mmCIF file of C-alpha atoms in Angstrom:
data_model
loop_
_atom_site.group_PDB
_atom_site.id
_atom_site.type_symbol
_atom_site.label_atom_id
_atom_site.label_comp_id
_atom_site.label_asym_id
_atom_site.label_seq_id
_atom_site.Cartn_x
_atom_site.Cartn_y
_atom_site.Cartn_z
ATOM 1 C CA UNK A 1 -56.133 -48.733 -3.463
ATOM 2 C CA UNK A 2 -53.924 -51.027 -6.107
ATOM 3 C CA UNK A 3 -54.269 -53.934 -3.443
ATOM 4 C CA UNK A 4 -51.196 -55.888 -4.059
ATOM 5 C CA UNK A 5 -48.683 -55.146 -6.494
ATOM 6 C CA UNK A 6 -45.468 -57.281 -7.964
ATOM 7 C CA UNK A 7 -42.700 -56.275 -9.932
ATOM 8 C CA UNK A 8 -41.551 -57.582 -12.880
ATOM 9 C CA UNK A 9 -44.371 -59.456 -14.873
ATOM 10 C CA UNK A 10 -42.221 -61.159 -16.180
ATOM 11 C CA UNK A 11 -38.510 -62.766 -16.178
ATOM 12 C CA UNK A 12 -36.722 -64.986 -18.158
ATOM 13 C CA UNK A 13 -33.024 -66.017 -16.218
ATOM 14 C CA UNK A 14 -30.673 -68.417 -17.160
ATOM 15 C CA UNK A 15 -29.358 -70.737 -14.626
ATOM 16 C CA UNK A 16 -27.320 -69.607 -11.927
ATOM 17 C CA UNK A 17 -28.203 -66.047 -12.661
ATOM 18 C CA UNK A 18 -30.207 -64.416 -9.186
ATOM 19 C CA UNK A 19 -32.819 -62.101 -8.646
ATOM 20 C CA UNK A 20 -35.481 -61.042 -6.378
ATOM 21 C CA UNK A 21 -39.113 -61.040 -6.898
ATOM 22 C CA UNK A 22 -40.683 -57.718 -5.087
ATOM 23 C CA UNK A 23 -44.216 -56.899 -3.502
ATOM 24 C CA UNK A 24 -46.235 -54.264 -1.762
ATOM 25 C CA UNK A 25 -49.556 -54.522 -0.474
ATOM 26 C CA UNK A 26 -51.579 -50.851 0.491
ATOM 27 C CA UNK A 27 -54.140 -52.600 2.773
ATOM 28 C CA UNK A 28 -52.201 -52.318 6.428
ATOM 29 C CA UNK A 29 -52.228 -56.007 6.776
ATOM 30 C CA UNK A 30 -49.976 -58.165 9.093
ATOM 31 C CA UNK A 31 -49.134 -61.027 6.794
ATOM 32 C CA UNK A 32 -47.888 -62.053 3.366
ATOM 33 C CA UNK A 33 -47.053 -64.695 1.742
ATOM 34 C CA UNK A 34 -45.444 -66.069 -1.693
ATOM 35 C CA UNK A 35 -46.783 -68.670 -3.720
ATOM 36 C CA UNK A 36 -45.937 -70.380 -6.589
ATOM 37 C CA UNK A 37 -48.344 -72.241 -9.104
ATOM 38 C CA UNK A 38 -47.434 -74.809 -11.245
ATOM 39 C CA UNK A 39 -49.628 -76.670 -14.213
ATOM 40 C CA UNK A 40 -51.355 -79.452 -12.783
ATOM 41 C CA UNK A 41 -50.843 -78.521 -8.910
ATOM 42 C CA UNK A 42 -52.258 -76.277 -6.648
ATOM 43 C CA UNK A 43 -50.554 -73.423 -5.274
ATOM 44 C CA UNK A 44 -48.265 -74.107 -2.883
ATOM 45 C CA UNK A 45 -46.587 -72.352 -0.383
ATOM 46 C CA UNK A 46 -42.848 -70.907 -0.506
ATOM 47 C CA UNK A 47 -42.544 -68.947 2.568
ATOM 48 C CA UNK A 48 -44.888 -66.116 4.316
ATOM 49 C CA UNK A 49 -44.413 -64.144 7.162
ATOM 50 C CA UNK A 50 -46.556 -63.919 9.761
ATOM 51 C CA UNK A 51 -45.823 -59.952 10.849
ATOM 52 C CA UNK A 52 -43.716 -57.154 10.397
ATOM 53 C CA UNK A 53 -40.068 -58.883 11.333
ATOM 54 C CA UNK A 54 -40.903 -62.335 11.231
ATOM 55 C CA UNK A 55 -40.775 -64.891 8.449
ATOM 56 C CA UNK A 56 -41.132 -68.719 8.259
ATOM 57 C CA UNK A 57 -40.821 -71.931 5.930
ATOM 58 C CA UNK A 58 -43.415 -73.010 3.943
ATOM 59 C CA UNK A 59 -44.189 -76.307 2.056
ATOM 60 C CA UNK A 60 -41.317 -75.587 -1.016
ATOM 61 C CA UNK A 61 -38.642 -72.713 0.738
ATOM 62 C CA UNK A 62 -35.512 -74.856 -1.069
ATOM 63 C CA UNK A 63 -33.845 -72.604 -3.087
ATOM 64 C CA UNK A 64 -35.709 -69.062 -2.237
ATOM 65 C CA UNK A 65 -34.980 -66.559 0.547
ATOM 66 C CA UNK A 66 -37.301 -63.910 1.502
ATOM 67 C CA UNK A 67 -37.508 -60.639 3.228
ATOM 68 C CA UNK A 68 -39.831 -58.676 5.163
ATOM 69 C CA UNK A 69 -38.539 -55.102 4.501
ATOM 70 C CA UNK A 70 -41.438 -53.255 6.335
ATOM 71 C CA UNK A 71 -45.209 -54.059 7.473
ATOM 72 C CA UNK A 72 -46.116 -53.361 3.309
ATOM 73 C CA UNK A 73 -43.198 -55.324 1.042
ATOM 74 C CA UNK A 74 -41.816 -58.616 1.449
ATOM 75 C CA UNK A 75 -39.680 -59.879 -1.654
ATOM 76 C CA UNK A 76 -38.562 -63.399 -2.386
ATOM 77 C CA UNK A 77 -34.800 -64.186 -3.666
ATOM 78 C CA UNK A 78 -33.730 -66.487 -5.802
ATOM 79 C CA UNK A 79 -29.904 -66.775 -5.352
ATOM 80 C CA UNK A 80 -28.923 -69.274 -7.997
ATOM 81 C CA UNK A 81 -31.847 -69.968 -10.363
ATOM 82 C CA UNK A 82 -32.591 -73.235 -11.562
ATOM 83 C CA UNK A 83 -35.085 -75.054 -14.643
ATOM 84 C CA UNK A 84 -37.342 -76.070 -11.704
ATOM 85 C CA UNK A 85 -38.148 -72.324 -10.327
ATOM 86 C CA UNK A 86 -39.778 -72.344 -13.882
ATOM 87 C CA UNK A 87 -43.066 -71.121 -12.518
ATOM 88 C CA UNK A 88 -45.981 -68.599 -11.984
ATOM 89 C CA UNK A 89 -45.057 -66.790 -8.867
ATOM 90 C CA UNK A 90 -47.972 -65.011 -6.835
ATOM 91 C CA UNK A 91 -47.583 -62.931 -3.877
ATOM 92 C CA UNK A 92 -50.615 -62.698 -1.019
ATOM 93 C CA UNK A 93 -51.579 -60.385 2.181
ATOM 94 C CA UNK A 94 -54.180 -60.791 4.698
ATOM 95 C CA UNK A 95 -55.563 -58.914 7.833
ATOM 96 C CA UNK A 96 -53.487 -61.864 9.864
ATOM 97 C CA UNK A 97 -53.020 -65.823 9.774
ATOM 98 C CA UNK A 98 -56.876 -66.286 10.115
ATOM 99 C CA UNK A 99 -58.198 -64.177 7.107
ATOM 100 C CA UNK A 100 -58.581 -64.666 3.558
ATOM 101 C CA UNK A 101 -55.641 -63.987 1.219
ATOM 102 C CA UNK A 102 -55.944 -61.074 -1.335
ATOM 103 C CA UNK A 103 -53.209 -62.213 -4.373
ATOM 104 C CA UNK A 104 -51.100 -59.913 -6.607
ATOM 105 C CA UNK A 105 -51.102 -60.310 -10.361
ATOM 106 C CA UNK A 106 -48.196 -62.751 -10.272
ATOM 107 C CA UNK A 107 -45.076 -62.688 -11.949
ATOM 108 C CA UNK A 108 -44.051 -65.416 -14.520
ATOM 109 C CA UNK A 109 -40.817 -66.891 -14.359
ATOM 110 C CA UNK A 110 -38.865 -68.733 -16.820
ATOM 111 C CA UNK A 111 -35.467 -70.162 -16.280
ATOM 112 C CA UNK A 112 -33.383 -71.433 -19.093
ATOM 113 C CA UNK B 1 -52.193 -86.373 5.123
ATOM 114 C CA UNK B 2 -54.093 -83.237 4.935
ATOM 115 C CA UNK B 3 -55.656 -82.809 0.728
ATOM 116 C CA UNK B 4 -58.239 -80.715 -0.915
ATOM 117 C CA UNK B 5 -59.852 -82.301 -4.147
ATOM 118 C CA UNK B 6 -61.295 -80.742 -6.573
ATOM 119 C CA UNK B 7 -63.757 -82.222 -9.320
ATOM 120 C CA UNK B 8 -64.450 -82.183 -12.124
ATOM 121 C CA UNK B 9 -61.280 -80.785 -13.203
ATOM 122 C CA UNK B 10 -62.928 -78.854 -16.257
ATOM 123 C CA UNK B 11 -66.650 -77.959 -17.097
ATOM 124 C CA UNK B 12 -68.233 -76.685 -20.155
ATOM 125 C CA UNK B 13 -72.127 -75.364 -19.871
ATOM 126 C CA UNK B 14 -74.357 -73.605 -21.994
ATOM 127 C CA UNK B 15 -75.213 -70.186 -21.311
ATOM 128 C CA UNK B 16 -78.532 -70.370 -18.541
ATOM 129 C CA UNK B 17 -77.195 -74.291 -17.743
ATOM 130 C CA UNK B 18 -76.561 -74.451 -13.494
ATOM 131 C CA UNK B 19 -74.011 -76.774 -12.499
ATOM 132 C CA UNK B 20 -72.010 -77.309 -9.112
ATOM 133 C CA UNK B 21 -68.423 -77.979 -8.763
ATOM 134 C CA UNK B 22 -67.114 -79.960 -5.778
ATOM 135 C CA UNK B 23 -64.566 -79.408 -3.264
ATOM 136 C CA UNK B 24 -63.446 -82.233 -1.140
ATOM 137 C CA UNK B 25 -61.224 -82.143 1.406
ATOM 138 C CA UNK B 26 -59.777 -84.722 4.302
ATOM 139 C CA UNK B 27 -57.726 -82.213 7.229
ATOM 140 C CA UNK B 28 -57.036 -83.659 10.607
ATOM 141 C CA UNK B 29 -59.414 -80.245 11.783
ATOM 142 C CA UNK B 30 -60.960 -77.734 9.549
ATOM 143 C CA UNK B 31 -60.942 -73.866 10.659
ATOM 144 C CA UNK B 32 -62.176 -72.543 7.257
ATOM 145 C CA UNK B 33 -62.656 -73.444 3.512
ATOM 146 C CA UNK B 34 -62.181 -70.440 0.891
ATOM 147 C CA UNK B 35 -63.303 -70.418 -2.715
ATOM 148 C CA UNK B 36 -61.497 -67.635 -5.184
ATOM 149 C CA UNK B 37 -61.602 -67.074 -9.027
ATOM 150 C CA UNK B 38 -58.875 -67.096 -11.165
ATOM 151 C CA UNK B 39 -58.522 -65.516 -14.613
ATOM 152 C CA UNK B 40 -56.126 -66.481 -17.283
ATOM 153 C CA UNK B 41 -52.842 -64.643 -16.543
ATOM 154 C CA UNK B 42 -54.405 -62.756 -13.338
ATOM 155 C CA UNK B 43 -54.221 -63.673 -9.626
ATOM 156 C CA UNK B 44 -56.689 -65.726 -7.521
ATOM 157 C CA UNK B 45 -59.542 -63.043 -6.764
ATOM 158 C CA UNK B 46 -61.220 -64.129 -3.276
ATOM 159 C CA UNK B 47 -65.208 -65.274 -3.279
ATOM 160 C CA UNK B 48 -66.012 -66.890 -0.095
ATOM 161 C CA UNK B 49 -64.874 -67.916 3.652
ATOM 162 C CA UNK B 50 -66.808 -70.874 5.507
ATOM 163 C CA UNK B 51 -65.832 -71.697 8.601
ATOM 164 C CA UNK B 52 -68.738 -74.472 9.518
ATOM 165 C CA UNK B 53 -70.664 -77.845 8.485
ATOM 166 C CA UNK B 54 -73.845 -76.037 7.109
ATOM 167 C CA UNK B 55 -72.911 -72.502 6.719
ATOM 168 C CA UNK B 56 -74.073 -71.084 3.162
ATOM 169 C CA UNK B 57 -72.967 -68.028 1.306
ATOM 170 C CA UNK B 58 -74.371 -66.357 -1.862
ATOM 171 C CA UNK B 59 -73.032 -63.826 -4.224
ATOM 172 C CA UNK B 60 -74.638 -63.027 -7.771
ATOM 173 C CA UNK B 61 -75.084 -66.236 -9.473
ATOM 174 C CA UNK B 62 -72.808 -68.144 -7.027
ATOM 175 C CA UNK B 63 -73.405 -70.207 -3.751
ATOM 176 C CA UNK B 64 -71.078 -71.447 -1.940
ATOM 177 C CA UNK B 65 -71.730 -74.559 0.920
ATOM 178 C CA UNK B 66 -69.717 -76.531 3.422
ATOM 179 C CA UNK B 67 -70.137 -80.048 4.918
ATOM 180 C CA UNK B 68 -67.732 -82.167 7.265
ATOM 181 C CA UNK B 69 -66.198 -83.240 3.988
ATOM 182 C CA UNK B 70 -67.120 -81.243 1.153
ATOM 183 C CA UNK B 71 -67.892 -77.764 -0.118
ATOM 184 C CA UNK B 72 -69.957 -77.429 -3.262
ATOM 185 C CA UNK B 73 -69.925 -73.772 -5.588
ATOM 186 C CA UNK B 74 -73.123 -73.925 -7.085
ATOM 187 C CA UNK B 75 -73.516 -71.856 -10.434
ATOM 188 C CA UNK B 76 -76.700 -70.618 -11.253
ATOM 189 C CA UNK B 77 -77.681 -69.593 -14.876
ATOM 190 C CA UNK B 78 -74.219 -68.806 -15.848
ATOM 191 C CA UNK B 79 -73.067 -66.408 -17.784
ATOM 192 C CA UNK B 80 -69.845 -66.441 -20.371
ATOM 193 C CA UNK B 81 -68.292 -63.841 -18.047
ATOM 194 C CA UNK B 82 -68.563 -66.227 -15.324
ATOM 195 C CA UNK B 83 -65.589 -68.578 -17.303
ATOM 196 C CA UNK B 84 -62.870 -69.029 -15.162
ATOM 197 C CA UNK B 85 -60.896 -71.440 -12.820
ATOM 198 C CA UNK B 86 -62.475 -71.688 -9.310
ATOM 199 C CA UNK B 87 -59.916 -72.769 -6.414
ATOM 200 C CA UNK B 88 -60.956 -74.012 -3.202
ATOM 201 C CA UNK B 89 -58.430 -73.764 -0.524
ATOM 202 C CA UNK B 90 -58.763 -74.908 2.887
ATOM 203 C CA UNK B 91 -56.574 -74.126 6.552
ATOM 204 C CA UNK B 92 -56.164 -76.128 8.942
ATOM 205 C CA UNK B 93 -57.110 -75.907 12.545
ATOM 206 C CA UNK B 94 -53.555 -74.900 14.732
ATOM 207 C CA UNK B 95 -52.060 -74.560 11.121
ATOM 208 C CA UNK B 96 -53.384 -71.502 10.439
ATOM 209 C CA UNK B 97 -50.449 -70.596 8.382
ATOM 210 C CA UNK B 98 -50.782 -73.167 5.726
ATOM 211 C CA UNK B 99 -53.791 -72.894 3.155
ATOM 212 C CA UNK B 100 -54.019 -75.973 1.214
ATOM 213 C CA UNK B 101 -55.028 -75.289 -2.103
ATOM 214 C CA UNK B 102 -56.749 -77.643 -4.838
ATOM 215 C CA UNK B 103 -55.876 -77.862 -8.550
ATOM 216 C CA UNK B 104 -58.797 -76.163 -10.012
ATOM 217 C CA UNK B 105 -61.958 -76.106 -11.724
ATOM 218 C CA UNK B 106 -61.600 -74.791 -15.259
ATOM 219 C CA UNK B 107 -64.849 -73.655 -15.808
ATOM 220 C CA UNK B 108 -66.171 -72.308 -19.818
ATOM 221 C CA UNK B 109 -69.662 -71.409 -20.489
ATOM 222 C CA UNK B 110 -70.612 -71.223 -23.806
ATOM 223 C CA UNK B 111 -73.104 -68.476 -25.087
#
């Protein structure tokens, strides 16, 4: 099993260019998320989706849009990128809400 | 205003020198605490779930423990390959989508 997977590694944008983040998870669960992790904080939440067809707000959504293609991807959008999405994104899945979070390898983000 | 604290925020030990690194955490109801590693450049790889004041869990050379306020990850005889950052998250009771997650322990141990 790879677990879960995110594509690209890395990305460096300029501002106002777009581009979607992607990630699949091989472990049949219910929910992902998408983090991002910033020096000196702790991760915090961009948006996650609870099931297959339903997604939600989390503590930072400004700026992102997400989608949750089937019950294995869900991919996060960044429509008009911006110095502040200058960050360490990491993508999660668990069995449901009430489980621990298994965590991609993260893709890192730099926007010009 | 739910928070998780971590301290210290970095830790050096000798190779063989236990230690314990402290999670504190102040949520208006607590329905579990979860400790994961962290590599440089690598996703947070889960350790432990505890879901109650008293509850205990072991794995190689690490212990994890939960009070009403705290959780301690207790290193014992530690090992170079044990260097890493340690995050503590906790979720919230009727918020169980939101994990709260501290800043870190950066953890090095010297050979």
């Amino acid at each position: 099993n790879a677990g879960v997977t995110q594509t690209p590694k890395f990305q460096v944008l300029k501002t106002g260019q777009s581009m979607t983040l992607q990630c699949a998870q091989d472990m049949n669960h219910n929910s992902m998320y998408w983090y991002r992790q910033d020096p000196g904080m702790g991760l915090r939440l961009i948006y996650y989706s609870a099931s297959e067809g339903t997604t939600d707000k989390g503590e930072v959504p400004n700026g992102y849009n997400v989608s949750r293609l089937n019950k294995r991807e869900f991919s996060l959008r960044l429509e008009s990128a911006a110095p502040s999405q200058t960050s360490v994104y990491f993508c999660a899945s668990s069995r449901n809400q009430k489980y621990e979070q298994y965590f991609g390898p993260g893709t890192r983000l730099t926007v010009t | 205003e739910d928070q998780v604290t971590q301290s210290p925020e970095a830790l050096r030990l000798q190779e063989g020198e236990s230690s314990s690194l402290n999670c504190s955490y102040t949520v208006s109801g607590l329905r579990g605490l979860f400790w994961y590693r962290q590599d440089p450049g690598k996703g947070p790889e889960f350790l432990f779930t505890l879901y109650s004041a008293g509850e205990e869990k072991e794995k190689e050379r690490l212990k994890a423990t939960l009070t009403k306020k705290e959780s301690f990850l207790h290193i014992t005889a530690p090992k170079p390959e044990d260097s890493a950052t340690y995050l503590c998250a906790v979720q919230v009771l009727l918020q169980s989508n939101q994990f709260y997650f501290g800043t870190g322990t950066s953890l090095t141990v010297i050979p």
